[in-house]
Coordinates of C-alpha atoms in Angstrom, one line a residue:
M1 CA -12.7 -12.7 14.3
L2 CA -15.3 -10.0 14.9
M3 CA -15.1 -7.0 12.6
I4 CA -14.8 -4.7 15.6
D5 CA -11.6 -6.5 16.5
F6 CA -10.2 -6.0 13.0
A7 CA -11.2 -2.3 13.2
N8 CA -9.4 -1.9 16.5
E9 CA -6.3 -3.6 15.1
L10 CA -6.3 -1.4 12.1
R11 CA -6.8 1.7 14.2
E12 CA -4.0 0.7 16.6
S13 CA -1.5 0.0 13.8
H14 CA -2.4 3.3 12.2
Q15 CA -1.6 5.1 15.4
R16 CA 1.6 3.1 16.0
V17 CA 3.1 3.7 12.5
D18 CA 2.2 7.4 12.6
E19 CA 4.0 7.7 15.9
A20 CA 7.0 5.9 14.5
I21 CA 7.1 8.0 11.4
S22 CA 7.0 11.2 13.5
R23 CA 9.9 9.9 15.6
Y24 CA 11.9 9.0 12.5
L25 CA 11.3 12.4 10.9
I26 CA 12.9 14.0 14.0
M27 CA 15.6 11.4 14.2
F28 CA 16.8 11.3 10.6
L29 CA 15.9 14.7 9.1
K30 CA 17.1 18.2 9.9
Q31 CA 14.4 20.0 11.9
D32 CA 13.9 23.2 10.1
V33 CA 10.9 25.1 8.8
S34 CA 11.7 24.9 5.1
L35 CA 9.1 24.3 2.6
L36 CA 10.7 20.9 1.9
M37 CA 10.3 19.7 5.5
Q38 CA 6.7 21.1 5.6
A39 CA 5.9 19.2 2.4
I40 CA 7.5 15.9 3.7
R41 CA 5.5 16.0 7.0
Y42 CA 2.3 17.1 5.2
S43 CA 2.4 14.3 2.7
V44 CA 3.5 11.4 4.9
L45 CA 1.2 12.3 7.8
L46 CA -1.8 13.4 5.8
G47 CA -3.9 10.4 6.6
G48 CA -4.9 7.3 4.7
K49 CA -5.7 3.8 5.8
R50 CA -2.1 2.7 6.4
L51 CA -2.9 -0.8 5.0
R52 CA 0.7 -1.6 4.0
P53 CA 2.0 -1.0 7.5
F54 CA -0.9 -3.0 8.9
L55 CA 0.2 -5.9 6.8
V56 CA 3.8 -5.6 8.1
Y57 CA 2.6 -5.6 11.7
Q58 CA 0.1 -8.4 11.3
T59 CA 2.5 -10.7 9.3
G60 CA 5.2 -10.2 11.9
K61 CA 2.6 -10.8 14.7
L62 CA 1.8 -14.1 13.0
F63 CA 5.3 -15.3 14.0
G64 CA 5.2 -13.7 17.5
I65 CA 7.3 -10.6 16.6
R66 CA 6.8 -7.6 18.8
S67 CA 5.8 -4.2 17.3
S68 CA 9.0 -2.7 18.5
N69 CA 10.8 -4.7 15.8
L70 CA 8.2 -3.9 13.2
N71 CA 7.9 -0.1 13.6
A72 CA 10.9 0.6 11.3
P73 CA 9.8 -1.6 8.3
A74 CA 6.2 -0.4 8.7
A75 CA 7.2 3.2 8.6
A76 CA 9.6 2.6 5.8
I77 CA 7.0 1.1 3.5
E78 CA 4.6 3.9 4.3
C79 CA 7.3 6.4 3.3
I80 CA 7.6 4.7 0.0
H81 CA 3.9 4.7 -0.5
A82 CA 3.7 8.4 0.4
Y83 CA 6.5 9.2 -2.1
S84 CA 4.7 7.3 -4.8
L85 CA 1.4 9.3 -4.2
I86 CA 3.2 12.6 -4.4
H87 CA 4.7 11.7 -7.8
D88 CA 1.6 10.1 -9.1
D89 CA -0.4 13.3 -8.4
L90 CA 2.0 15.6 -10.3
P91 CA 0.7 17.4 -13.4
I92 CA 3.0 15.4 -15.6
M93 CA 1.6 12.1 -14.3
D94 CA -2.1 12.0 -13.1
N95 CA -2.5 15.7 -12.5
D96 CA -4.7 15.3 -9.3
K97 CA -5.6 18.3 -7.2
L98 CA -6.9 16.5 -4.2
R99 CA -5.5 13.6 -2.1
R100 CA -7.7 12.3 0.8
G101 CA -9.8 15.4 0.6
H102 CA -6.8 17.8 0.9
P103 CA -4.7 19.7 -1.7
T104 CA -2.1 17.5 -3.2
C105 CA 1.5 18.2 -2.4
H106 CA 2.3 20.1 -5.6
V107 CA -0.8 22.2 -5.3
K108 CA 0.1 23.2 -1.7
F109 CA 3.9 23.6 -2.0
G110 CA 4.6 23.8 -5.8
E111 CA 5.8 21.2 -8.3
S112 CA 9.5 21.5 -7.6
I113 CA 9.2 21.0 -3.8
A114 CA 6.7 18.1 -4.4
V115 CA 9.3 16.3 -6.5
L116 CA 12.0 16.8 -3.9
A117 CA 9.6 15.8 -1.1
G118 CA 8.9 12.5 -2.9
D119 CA 12.6 12.0 -3.5
A120 CA 13.3 12.7 0.2
L121 CA 10.7 10.2 1.4
H122 CA 12.0 7.6 -0.9
T123 CA 15.5 7.9 0.6
L124 CA 14.2 8.2 4.1
A125 CA 12.6 4.8 3.8
F126 CA 16.0 3.2 3.3
T127 CA 17.6 5.3 6.0
I128 CA 14.9 4.0 8.4
L129 CA 15.4 0.4 7.4
S130 CA 19.2 0.6 7.6
E131 CA 19.6 2.7 10.8
A132 CA 16.5 2.4 13.0
H133 CA 16.6 0.4 16.1
M134 CA 15.2 -3.2 15.6
P135 CA 16.3 -5.0 18.8
T136 CA 16.2 -8.6 17.6
I137 CA 16.6 -8.3 13.9
T138 CA 19.8 -9.7 12.5
D139 CA 21.9 -7.6 10.0
Q140 CA 21.3 -10.4 7.5
D141 CA 17.5 -10.1 7.8
R142 CA 17.7 -6.3 7.8
L143 CA 19.5 -6.5 4.5
K144 CA 16.9 -8.8 3.1
M145 CA 14.2 -6.2 4.1
I146 CA 16.1 -3.5 2.3
A147 CA 16.5 -5.6 -0.8
T148 CA 12.8 -6.5 -0.8
L149 CA 11.6 -2.9 -0.5
A150 CA 14.1 -1.7 -3.1
S151 CA 13.0 -4.3 -5.6
A152 CA 9.3 -3.7 -4.9
S153 CA 9.5 0.1 -5.3
G154 CA 11.8 0.3 -8.3
A155 CA 12.0 -0.6 -12.0
N156 CA 11.1 -4.3 -11.1
G157 CA 8.0 -3.3 -9.2
M158 CA 6.0 -0.2 -8.6
C159 CA 7.8 2.1 -11.0
L160 CA 7.4 -0.5 -13.8
G161 CA 3.7 -0.7 -13.1
Q162 CA 3.4 3.1 -13.3
S163 CA 5.3 3.2 -16.5
L164 CA 3.1 0.5 -18.1
D165 CA 0.0 2.4 -16.9
L166 CA 1.2 5.6 -18.6
I167 CA 2.1 3.8 -21.8
N168 CA -1.3 2.1 -22.0
K169 CA -3.4 5.1 -20.8
N170 CA -4.9 5.7 -24.2
N171 CA -4.8 2.0 -25.4
K172 CA -8.4 1.2 -26.1
N173 CA -7.5 -2.4 -26.9
I174 CA -5.8 -3.3 -23.7
S175 CA -6.7 -6.7 -22.4
A176 CA -7.7 -7.8 -18.9
T177 CA -4.5 -9.7 -18.7
Q178 CA -2.4 -6.7 -19.5
L179 CA -4.3 -4.6 -17.0
E180 CA -3.7 -7.2 -14.3
T181 CA 0.0 -7.1 -15.0
I182 CA 0.0 -3.4 -14.5
Y183 CA -2.0 -3.8 -11.3
Q184 CA 0.4 -6.5 -10.0
Y185 CA 3.3 -4.2 -10.4
K186 CA 1.8 -0.8 -9.6
T187 CA -0.2 -1.7 -6.6
G188 CA 0.6 -5.3 -5.8
S189 CA 4.4 -4.9 -5.5
L190 CA 4.3 -2.9 -2.3
I191 CA 1.5 -5.1 -0.8
R192 CA 3.6 -8.2 -1.4
A193 CA 6.6 -6.4 0.0
A194 CA 4.7 -5.5 3.2
V195 CA 3.8 -9.1 3.8
R196 CA 7.3 -10.4 3.0
I197 CA 9.0 -7.8 5.1
G198 CA 6.8 -8.7 8.1
A199 CA 7.8 -12.3 7.6
L200 CA 11.5 -11.5 7.2
A201 CA 11.4 -9.9 10.6
A202 CA 10.9 -13.4 12.0
G203 CA 14.1 -14.6 10.6
N204 CA 14.4 -18.4 11.0
K205 CA 10.9 -18.6 12.5
S206 CA 9.4 -18.3 9.1
C207 CA 9.8 -21.4 6.8
D208 CA 9.8 -21.5 3.0
D209 CA 6.3 -23.1 2.9
V210 CA 4.7 -20.3 4.9
L211 CA 6.5 -17.7 2.9
S212 CA 5.2 -19.2 -0.3
F213 CA 1.6 -19.2 0.9
L214 CA 2.0 -15.7 2.3
D215 CA 3.3 -14.5 -1.1
H216 CA 0.3 -16.0 -2.9
Y217 CA -2.0 -14.4 -0.3
A218 CA -0.4 -11.0 -0.8
T219 CA -0.6 -11.4 -4.6
T220 CA -4.3 -12.2 -4.5
I221 CA -5.3 -9.4 -2.1
G222 CA -3.1 -6.9 -4.0
L223 CA -5.0 -7.5 -7.2
A224 CA -8.3 -7.6 -5.4
F225 CA -7.5 -4.2 -3.8
Q226 CA -7.0 -2.5 -7.2
I227 CA -10.1 -4.2 -8.8
Q228 CA -12.1 -3.1 -5.8
D229 CA -10.8 0.5 -6.4
D230 CA -12.1 0.3 -9.9
I231 CA -15.5 -1.0 -8.7
I232 CA -15.7 1.9 -6.2
D233 CA -14.9 4.4 -9.0
I234 CA -17.7 3.1 -11.1
S235 CA -20.1 2.9 -8.2
H236 CA -19.4 6.5 -7.3
A237 CA -19.6 7.7 -10.9
Y238 CA -22.4 10.1 -10.3
D239 CA -20.8 11.6 -7.2
Q240 CA -17.5 12.0 -9.1
K241 CA -19.3 13.8 -11.9
K242 CA -20.7 16.3 -9.3
K243 CA -17.2 16.8 -8.0
H244 CA -15.6 17.0 -11.4
S245 CA -14.6 20.6 -10.9
M246 CA -12.7 19.6 -7.7
Q247 CA -10.8 16.8 -9.4
S248 CA -11.2 13.3 -8.0
Q249 CA -8.1 11.6 -6.7
H250 CA -8.9 8.8 -9.1
N251 CA -8.3 10.8 -12.2
D252 CA -6.6 8.0 -14.0
V253 CA -9.6 5.9 -15.0
N254 CA -9.0 5.3 -18.8
N255 CA -8.4 1.6 -18.3
T256 CA -10.2 -0.2 -15.5
Y257 CA -11.3 -3.8 -15.0
P258 CA -15.1 -2.9 -15.1
K259 CA -14.6 -0.9 -18.3
I260 CA -12.9 -3.8 -20.0
L261 CA -14.9 -6.7 -18.8
G262 CA -18.0 -5.2 -17.1
L263 CA -18.9 -4.4 -13.5
S264 CA -20.4 -7.8 -12.8
T265 CA -17.3 -9.6 -14.0
A266 CA -15.1 -7.3 -12.0
R267 CA -17.1 -8.1 -8.8
T268 CA -16.9 -11.8 -9.5
K269 CA -13.1 -11.5 -10.0
A270 CA -12.7 -9.7 -6.7
Q271 CA -14.7 -12.4 -5.0
D272 CA -12.7 -15.1 -6.6
L273 CA -9.4 -13.5 -5.5
Y274 CA -10.8 -13.1 -2.0
C275 CA -11.5 -16.9 -1.9
E276 CA -8.0 -17.6 -3.2
S277 CA -6.5 -15.5 -0.5
L278 CA -8.5 -17.5 2.1
T279 CA -7.3 -20.8 0.6
S280 CA -3.6 -19.7 1.1
L281 CA -4.4 -18.7 4.7
K282 CA -6.0 -22.1 5.4
Y283 CA -2.8 -23.9 4.5
I284 CA -0.9 -21.5 6.9
A285 CA -3.5 -22.2 9.6
K286 CA -2.8 -25.9 9.2
L287 CA 0.8 -25.2 10.1
G288 CA -0.4 -23.8 13.5
Y289 CA -0.6 -20.1 12.8
N290 CA -3.5 -17.8 13.7
V291 CA -4.6 -16.2 10.5
N292 CA -7.9 -14.6 11.7
I293 CA -6.7 -11.0 11.3
L294 CA -5.4 -11.6 7.8
S295 CA -8.6 -13.3 6.9
A296 CA -10.5 -10.3 8.1
F297 CA -8.2 -8.1 6.1
S298 CA -9.1 -10.0 2.9
R299 CA -12.8 -9.4 3.6
Y300 CA -12.2 -5.8 4.3
I301 CA -10.4 -5.3 0.9
I302 CA -13.5 -6.4 -1.1
K303 CA -16.1 -5.0 1.2
R304 CA -14.8 -1.4 1.6
N305 CA -16.5 1.4 -0.3
N306 CA -13.8 4.0 -0.2

């Protein structure tokens, strides 16, 4: 799979999910000009790589599922991601002033509106999953998607990871194992959910063996993603110092993998996780599935520099 093919797939899924989100905002929310609606639209359509929706689309595509059946889960998981970023940026959390080069939600609209915008996006995700048109998805599989996203985004997933991160922010003796646990919940939960939800869209077409390998794939790339973020932060240290007055969006760098075990070890760990993800995909390929795009995604995760 040529990298340009991967780039095209990433770009197309980005456009597809943004169009879906825009439709669902009109479909499920009152169309007014209140600060709340402005904050919701601003935050969820601000940009970003849309990696989690990409995984929903590509995992579904693995089983021959059309994008029309994947728009809703892809949009829902991006709404959850957007809500989490709004809340993470708040002064009481990471106190970030910029997100993707733009003022964070609370800076632009105020803290109260930002909290409500995050809350609204959280509930919108489940409105989309429960009510949006998914032509060939059974009610049983729809319920499984809802349960998967709820578990991944709540106290058994992303919120747990964020709480552990806050508790250990000033813990100078935190171990690499403890940090990996935080990463697996805080970042990895939604990535695993994206892959599983894409597979759930296939219903009976996805067997337990494939789901198991996909889950391991998602676990490895989820951890690799966060470690690569740490590596990028260290590598851009001088640039971040220059931009200190503007507040980097990676303000929460008290505990990172390179800081605990060193930059070289962090790079080795990311590479090892990349190889593990490919091993899982090889088993899936042996079952007759085309895993080229997912392989390219793994490579992208550890080669990106932003």
